[in-house]
Amino acid sequence: MQQHAVELLGDFPSAEASWPWDRRAPEEVPRPSILLVDDDPHMLDVQVRSLQSMGYTQTTTALSAPEALLQVEHDPNSAQLIICDLRMPGMDGLEFLQLLNASPFRGSVILLSGESERVMHSVQKLIGGQQLTILGALTKPANRNALRALLECWRPRASACAPPAERQFPAEEVRAAVNQQQWVLHYQPQVDLKSGALVGLEALVRWQHPQLGIIRPDQFISTVEDQGQISELTDWVLRRALQDLAMWRGSEVHPHVAVNISMQSLLQPGYWRHIADLVREAGATPIDVVLEVTETRLAYSSLAPLENLVRLRLARFTLSIDDFGTGHSSLAQLRDVPFTELKVDRGFVHGARNNQIIRPMLEGSLGIARRLGMRSVAEGVETQDDWELLHDLDCDLAQGYFIGKPMSADQLLGWLVTWQARQALLVES
Ligand code: G
Ligand code: G
Ligand code: MN
């Protein structure tokens, strides 16, 4: 009965690379050569026949992990995809995958096991993001459609996007960027799940690097914070976002802007007044602005952040707890800070419909938001399935690639036209 695909933990590159997310025609689906590893010969037999009936005819089998390793070490290209069991006598599946990670094999893996989904989830966490690409995990016996769906996610290595290097730029270079304001703002739409209407835009900063082009914030924000310059950056972001907002006000759209506020800034006593002044000087009001807060690094060693947040709330800013469910964005924060919006981290959103681990966490988070009278926002909405689940769960707002990627201000109008056409279909169905 338990035949659910456990979704991949990481982001699948093609989801970001293409839109719309149409299923490809069957003849276009590339078919890998497959190595099946299972200690049960009968199971291997069943799997081989099942794969053949789906058009996957290049299969080999191994009755133990060491046998499979021998094959792969002998010829790393003999299989492009390995489907493996976890519980095997002698060497278990986890050890096998660890050794595979260290071997020349650079292909993909699907877990197929009688273990609980939570065990498989943890194994993916341990193994994924290294040399191997884990396409997903299935509980035995595999549901044909679920297996087919995972197999269709397979892409030859050459076209898979390498994960971006986690580099931080040298402090000097980042300091110069702050001083010269080498920034551009991208905006990602947030839409109402009931009506599809555009409600908000999250402002996401990028560094316009003079030589390297557009750089994403994960490669410089923490350096800016370390240098004590994050408030300068936030000032720029807020001013620019409010300028753009004033411009759009001329048209028929009236979104709010959501801006990410660093805990570094909130540690400064009186920071709330600085924000309030800045918004007033821009001719805007607090209800135009959502302040997204993630506590990334600091515990509340001082009362200043809490005081700033309370004052901002008293001034009628919307306070959003960002990345809820991860790190320090926790129940304790929710208890102590008067947040008015809860933004569920994308790790609990994409793929939740068929994932028995994260779905209860998504439902629980939305239930908490509702009972506390907070607006709920789901980030990382990547597919129609994600959208429909959130709609059925009465989540308020959705943000993610399914709706629109972060884009420059001048792309927004074009996006809106396309969205309005899709919106009509989505809301009808
Ligand atoms: O846009 P992605 O676009 O890569 O953004 C990654 C993360 O960078 C976001 O989750 C957000 O937390 C952070 N970020 C983006 N813009 C800003 C900003 O203006 N200030 C701060 N403090 N963080 C930002
Ligand atoms: O502030 P925050 O952590 O929410 O920043 C949003 C980040 O998430 C940005 O880096 C943005 O590019 C990224 N992002 C936006 N939509 C999606 C999505 O649907 N899926 C994934 N995986 N990332 C997304
Ligand atoms: Mn955010």
XYZ file of C-alpha atoms and ligand atoms in Angstrom:
478
model
C 0.000 0.000 0.000
C 2.823 2.400 0.881
C 3.995 3.394 -2.565
C 4.972 6.989 -2.466
C 7.864 8.629 -4.190
C 10.052 10.472 -1.775
C 10.886 13.705 -3.521
C 14.427 14.733 -4.042
C 15.923 16.879 -1.391
C 17.816 19.262 -3.573
C 16.621 21.316 -6.484
C 16.306 19.511 -9.748
C 18.155 21.669 -12.252
C 15.672 21.328 -15.099
C 12.892 22.818 -12.990
C 14.782 26.091 -13.002
C 15.930 25.848 -16.561
C 12.675 25.501 -18.432
C 9.151 26.730 -18.483
C 6.448 25.552 -18.834
C 6.971 22.242 -17.093
C 5.339 20.202 -19.777
C 5.930 16.499 -19.834
C 8.138 15.694 -22.764
C 6.844 13.410 -25.470
C 7.899 9.808 -24.652
C 10.166 9.491 -27.670
C 12.214 12.454 -26.451
C 12.941 10.993 -23.042
C 16.589 9.930 -22.895
C 17.001 6.377 -21.584
C 19.994 5.550 -19.419
C 21.734 2.214 -19.062
C 20.761 0.871 -15.654
C 22.474 -1.263 -13.018
C 20.124 -2.897 -10.504
C 21.536 -3.867 -7.109
C 19.486 -6.116 -4.832
C 20.254 -9.201 -2.765
C 16.949 -10.818 -3.780
C 17.219 -12.521 -7.204
C 13.458 -12.682 -7.586
C 13.197 -8.949 -6.992
C 15.893 -8.312 -9.605
C 13.977 -10.392 -12.088
C 10.751 -8.493 -11.500
C 12.520 -5.146 -11.773
C 14.306 -5.999 -15.000
C 11.051 -7.061 -16.619
C 9.251 -4.011 -15.380
C 11.979 -1.725 -16.739
C 11.967 -3.505 -20.074
C 8.240 -3.037 -20.432
C 8.810 0.688 -19.984
C 11.414 0.752 -22.731
C 14.523 0.626 -20.536
C 16.285 -2.257 -22.164
C 19.943 -1.681 -21.232
C 20.018 -3.275 -17.793
C 22.556 -5.216 -15.784
C 22.173 -6.660 -12.287
C 24.286 -7.310 -9.201
C 23.311 -9.458 -6.226
C 25.456 -7.556 -3.749
C 27.010 -4.154 -3.251
C 30.617 -5.417 -3.655
C 29.668 -7.049 -6.949
C 28.167 -3.780 -8.168
C 31.257 -1.833 -7.070
C 33.481 -4.243 -8.986
C 31.457 -3.677 -12.108
C 31.545 0.098 -11.738
C 35.246 0.193 -10.927
C 35.976 -2.029 -13.902
C 34.019 0.273 -16.211
C 32.645 3.507 -14.710
C 30.557 4.077 -17.845
C 28.894 0.669 -17.857
C 25.834 2.148 -16.176
C 24.476 5.689 -16.148
C 21.917 5.015 -13.456
C 21.990 2.693 -10.450
C 18.826 1.497 -8.743
C 19.744 0.085 -5.377
C 18.314 -1.538 -2.295
C 19.390 -0.305 1.149
C 19.160 -3.386 3.313
C 21.546 -5.982 2.025
C 23.571 -8.516 3.987
C 27.271 -7.693 4.201
C 27.624 -4.213 2.798
C 24.473 -2.141 3.214
C 23.186 0.392 0.715
C 24.485 3.397 2.612
C 28.051 2.102 2.660
C 27.676 1.184 -1.005
C 26.604 4.725 -1.899
C 29.423 6.210 0.146
C 31.953 4.074 -1.705
C 30.238 4.900 -4.977
C 30.627 8.594 -4.164
C 34.352 8.030 -3.799
C 34.556 5.943 -6.997
C 34.844 7.258 -10.569
C 31.097 6.657 -11.066
C 29.405 10.001 -11.806
C 25.915 8.853 -12.676
C 22.548 8.956 -10.982
C 20.943 6.835 -8.291
C 17.409 5.809 -7.392
C 16.814 4.177 -4.003
C 14.349 1.320 -4.043
C 13.897 -0.174 -0.641
C 11.559 -1.602 1.952
C 12.843 0.924 4.468
C 10.608 3.695 5.725
C 10.516 6.931 3.787
C 12.141 8.754 6.639
C 15.153 6.450 6.523
C 15.393 6.959 2.785
C 15.079 10.701 3.206
C 18.009 10.661 5.630
C 20.076 8.530 3.262
C 19.453 11.038 0.480
C 20.573 13.786 2.795
C 23.780 11.906 3.603
C 24.619 11.035 0.017
C 23.113 13.728 -2.198
C 24.932 16.838 -3.330
C 28.263 15.053 -3.614
C 29.344 13.225 -6.770
C 26.127 11.304 -7.184
C 22.846 12.699 -8.381
C 20.034 11.132 -6.374
C 16.912 11.197 -8.498
C 14.690 10.019 -5.658
C 13.567 7.097 -3.563
C 10.748 4.603 -3.845
C 9.386 2.143 -1.340
C 9.213 -1.471 -2.469
C 7.424 -2.737 -4.409
C 7.803 0.249 -6.682
C 4.714 1.819 -8.133
C 5.225 1.789 -11.912
C 4.134 5.349 -12.473
C 6.284 6.664 -9.670
C 9.280 4.760 -11.028
C 8.617 5.989 -14.545
C 8.364 9.576 -13.319
C 11.739 9.309 -11.592
C 13.352 7.654 -14.606
C 12.097 10.481 -16.792
C 13.929 12.933 -14.542
C 17.203 11.361 -15.569
C 19.451 13.486 -17.780
C 22.886 12.691 -19.155
C 25.586 14.078 -16.932
C 26.811 16.574 -19.507
C 23.559 18.515 -19.428
C 23.131 18.433 -15.690
C 23.969 21.761 -14.085
C 26.934 21.547 -11.770
C 25.993 23.000 -8.373
C 27.275 26.555 -8.189
C 30.479 26.935 -6.273
C 29.834 28.219 -2.754
C 32.336 30.979 -3.045
C 32.313 34.176 -1.100
C 34.055 37.119 -2.687
C 37.118 38.756 -1.092
C 36.170 41.320 1.539
C 37.883 44.185 -0.306
C 35.914 43.561 -3.458
C 32.636 43.375 -1.557
C 33.426 46.584 0.307
C 33.984 48.350 -3.005
C 30.656 47.009 -4.266
C 28.862 48.466 -1.245
C 30.598 51.798 -1.584
C 29.888 52.031 -5.307
C 26.402 50.560 -4.958
C 26.962 48.003 -7.676
C 23.523 46.563 -7.084
C 20.503 45.642 -9.132
C 17.162 44.559 -7.771
C 15.237 41.599 -9.003
C 11.640 41.037 -8.016
C 9.800 37.784 -7.503
C 5.998 37.900 -7.596
C 3.776 36.694 -4.774
C 0.228 35.895 -5.842
C -3.035 35.151 -4.081
C -3.813 31.429 -4.270
C -7.567 31.970 -4.541
C -7.754 34.721 -7.150
C -4.294 34.498 -8.680
C -3.936 38.261 -8.239
C -0.509 39.818 -7.834
C -0.219 40.823 -4.177
C 3.460 41.384 -3.517
C 6.967 41.481 -4.911
C 9.964 40.223 -2.987
C 12.986 42.415 -3.649
C 16.091 40.259 -4.105
C 19.394 42.024 -4.534
C 22.057 41.031 -7.052
C 25.551 42.322 -7.424
C 26.268 43.756 -10.846
C 29.929 42.760 -10.855
C 31.999 44.866 -13.281
C 33.735 41.797 -14.731
C 31.646 38.789 -13.781
C 28.121 40.046 -14.371
C 25.221 39.215 -12.087
C 26.199 37.595 -8.758
C 23.623 35.965 -6.452
C 23.325 37.131 -2.830
C 24.432 33.863 -1.221
C 27.908 34.690 -2.521
C 28.258 38.077 -0.854
C 25.559 38.807 1.770
C 27.401 37.185 4.650
C 30.575 39.094 3.744
C 28.604 42.335 3.689
C 27.233 41.401 7.125
C 30.714 40.577 8.442
C 31.884 44.015 7.379
C 29.032 45.706 9.172
C 27.682 47.149 5.927
C 24.413 45.273 5.577
C 22.270 48.198 6.721
C 23.758 50.331 3.969
C 22.806 47.666 1.463
C 19.291 47.343 2.896
C 18.833 51.116 2.677
C 19.658 50.969 -0.997
C 17.291 48.015 -1.551
C 14.400 49.640 0.282
C 14.831 53.008 -1.466
C 15.055 51.431 -4.895
C 12.094 49.122 -4.241
C 9.944 52.028 -3.084
C 10.936 54.089 -6.136
C 9.908 51.229 -8.394
C 6.711 50.800 -6.415
C 5.832 54.477 -6.889
C 6.315 54.009 -10.611
C 4.011 50.967 -10.794
C 1.368 52.761 -8.783
C 0.566 54.666 -11.948
C -0.621 51.424 -13.534
C -3.404 49.193 -12.251
C -1.205 47.038 -9.990
C -0.771 47.771 -6.290
C 1.586 45.177 -4.884
C 3.491 45.517 -1.659
C 7.256 45.085 -1.639
C 8.911 42.537 0.626
C 12.442 43.325 1.730
C 14.864 41.043 3.570
C 16.116 42.557 6.815
C 19.275 41.282 8.423
C 19.500 40.507 12.131
C 22.681 42.599 12.126
C 20.586 45.676 11.437
C 17.976 44.777 14.024
C 20.710 44.703 16.659
C 21.116 48.468 16.294
C 18.963 50.272 18.852
C 16.530 52.579 17.098
C 16.831 50.858 13.732
C 13.027 50.800 13.533
C 12.933 54.577 13.374
C 15.470 54.619 10.562
C 13.252 52.281 8.521
C 10.108 54.224 9.311
C 11.782 57.509 8.283
C 13.122 56.017 5.100
C 9.698 54.743 4.086
C 8.039 58.061 4.853
C 10.680 59.998 2.925
C 10.010 57.748 -0.066
C 6.363 58.798 0.026
C 5.234 55.303 0.972
C 3.439 53.894 4.005
C 4.228 50.894 6.226
C 1.427 48.857 4.675
C 3.325 48.991 1.381
C 6.209 47.146 2.985
C 6.751 43.625 4.273
C 9.897 43.104 6.320
C 11.204 39.545 6.029
C 13.374 38.403 8.898
C 15.448 35.262 9.180
C 17.587 34.744 12.188
C 20.611 33.246 10.550
C 23.461 33.596 12.917
C 22.661 35.327 16.155
C 20.748 34.253 19.149
C 18.889 36.962 21.003
C 21.835 38.026 23.086
C 20.334 41.467 23.209
C 16.780 42.761 23.434
C 17.358 45.260 20.628
C 16.063 43.014 17.791
C 12.866 42.276 19.654
C 12.340 45.901 20.523
C 12.936 46.972 16.921
C 10.476 44.397 15.670
C 7.792 45.387 18.168
C 8.220 49.057 17.274
C 8.019 48.237 13.569
C 4.843 46.307 14.223
C 3.380 49.173 16.221
C 4.177 51.350 13.201
C 2.063 48.876 11.115
C 4.752 47.210 9.068
C 4.039 43.610 8.128
C 6.603 41.401 9.838
C 7.305 38.147 8.073
C 9.131 35.183 9.552
C 11.151 33.987 6.548
C 12.294 30.408 5.848
C 9.976 29.164 8.597
C 10.859 25.668 9.717
C 14.605 25.921 9.141
C 17.465 26.856 11.431
C 16.439 29.442 13.963
C 13.252 30.372 12.145
C 11.401 28.410 14.719
C 8.437 28.091 17.013
C 10.297 30.008 19.723
C 10.705 32.986 17.383
C 7.075 32.783 16.473
C 6.085 32.748 20.121
C 8.175 35.773 21.046
C 7.983 38.107 18.056
C 4.711 39.649 16.814
C 5.087 38.378 13.253
C 2.065 38.901 11.044
C 3.145 36.750 8.123
C 4.571 33.244 8.051
C 6.689 32.250 5.082
C 7.034 28.497 4.874
C 10.507 27.500 3.720
C 10.598 25.943 0.274
C 12.012 22.746 1.754
C 8.490 22.058 3.032
C 6.675 23.145 -0.090
C 7.887 21.732 -3.372
C 6.826 18.121 -3.770
C 4.793 18.063 -0.550
C 1.737 16.599 -2.220
C 3.239 13.144 -2.559
C 5.751 13.332 0.216
C 4.536 11.841 3.462
C 7.360 13.440 5.437
C 7.130 17.093 4.518
C 3.408 17.265 3.850
C 2.441 17.023 7.536
C 5.006 19.724 8.283
C 3.546 22.005 5.616
C 0.017 21.376 6.885
C 1.139 21.964 10.454
C 2.871 25.243 9.586
C -0.151 26.534 7.684
C -2.373 25.488 10.584
C -0.206 27.450 13.002
C -0.348 30.525 10.769
C -4.120 30.293 10.501
C -4.668 29.866 14.218
C -2.389 32.780 15.006
C -4.243 34.950 12.502
C -1.164 35.339 10.313
C -0.999 35.525 6.554
C 0.716 32.469 5.101
C 3.106 32.487 2.162
C 4.589 29.412 0.522
C 7.927 29.848 -1.222
C 9.393 27.412 -3.743
C 6.110 26.713 -5.537
C 7.523 25.002 -8.598
C 4.730 22.903 -10.105
C 0.990 22.842 -10.617
C 0.856 20.019 -8.061
C 2.451 22.316 -5.480
C -0.009 25.050 -6.399
C -3.071 22.820 -6.116
C -2.075 21.414 -2.754
C -1.505 24.894 -1.329
C -4.814 26.039 -2.744
C -6.581 23.092 -1.087
C -4.777 23.778 2.199
C -5.984 27.423 2.168
C -2.522 28.925 2.037
C -2.820 32.655 1.269
C 0.072 33.523 -1.060
C 2.368 31.580 -3.357
C 5.843 32.470 -4.595
C 8.110 30.371 -6.777
C 9.213 29.351 -10.244
C 5.729 28.080 -11.114
C 4.493 31.648 -10.875
C 7.596 33.553 -11.865
C 11.328 33.630 -11.277
C 13.028 36.674 -9.793
C 13.191 39.214 -12.644
C 14.287 42.746 -13.335
C 11.794 45.597 -12.914
C 11.364 46.054 -16.639
C 10.482 42.385 -17.155
C 7.608 42.587 -14.709
C 4.998 44.004 -17.027
C 5.647 41.292 -19.604
C 5.415 38.680 -16.871
C 2.110 40.117 -15.698
C 0.531 39.795 -19.132
C 1.586 36.145 -19.401
C 0.525 35.458 -15.843
C -2.923 36.940 -16.307
C -3.551 34.504 -19.159
C -2.384 31.551 -17.030
C -4.170 32.905 -13.976
C -7.540 32.673 -15.703
C -6.934 28.980 -16.459
C -5.564 28.178 -13.013
C -8.367 29.813 -11.104
C -11.046 28.237 -13.308
C -9.715 24.692 -12.958
O 17.689 35.365 -4.831
P 18.144 34.469 -4.220
O 17.764 35.234 -5.006
O 19.401 33.839 -4.595
O 18.296 35.038 -2.714
C 18.956 34.268 -1.795
C 18.818 34.827 -0.420
O 19.538 36.035 -0.289
C 17.398 35.156 -0.047
O 16.814 34.058 0.553
C 17.564 36.276 0.931
O 17.510 35.744 2.251
C 18.924 36.838 0.668
N 18.755 38.196 0.164
C 18.364 38.613 -1.052
N 18.292 39.958 -1.098
C 18.646 40.401 0.140
C 18.752 41.681 0.742
O 18.489 42.713 0.145
N 19.161 41.724 2.052
C 19.440 40.605 2.760
N 19.820 40.731 4.019
N 19.337 39.389 2.239
C 18.946 39.281 0.944
O 14.496 35.107 0.866
P 14.502 33.749 0.378
O 15.174 32.672 1.056
O 13.043 33.373 0.385
O 14.880 33.894 -1.181
C 14.339 33.333 -2.269
C 15.401 32.519 -2.960
O 14.797 31.367 -3.495
C 16.049 33.186 -4.122
O 17.347 32.685 -4.216
C 15.282 32.708 -5.305
O 16.007 32.787 -6.494
C 14.994 31.295 -4.893
N 13.755 30.762 -5.438
C 12.678 31.479 -5.792
N 11.681 30.679 -6.232
C 12.152 29.422 -6.142
C 11.581 28.162 -6.438
O 10.442 28.004 -6.865
N 12.372 27.087 -6.200
C 13.629 27.187 -5.715
N 14.320 26.064 -5.537
N 14.195 28.360 -5.438
C 13.468 29.467 -5.627
Mn 13.050 36.169 1.779
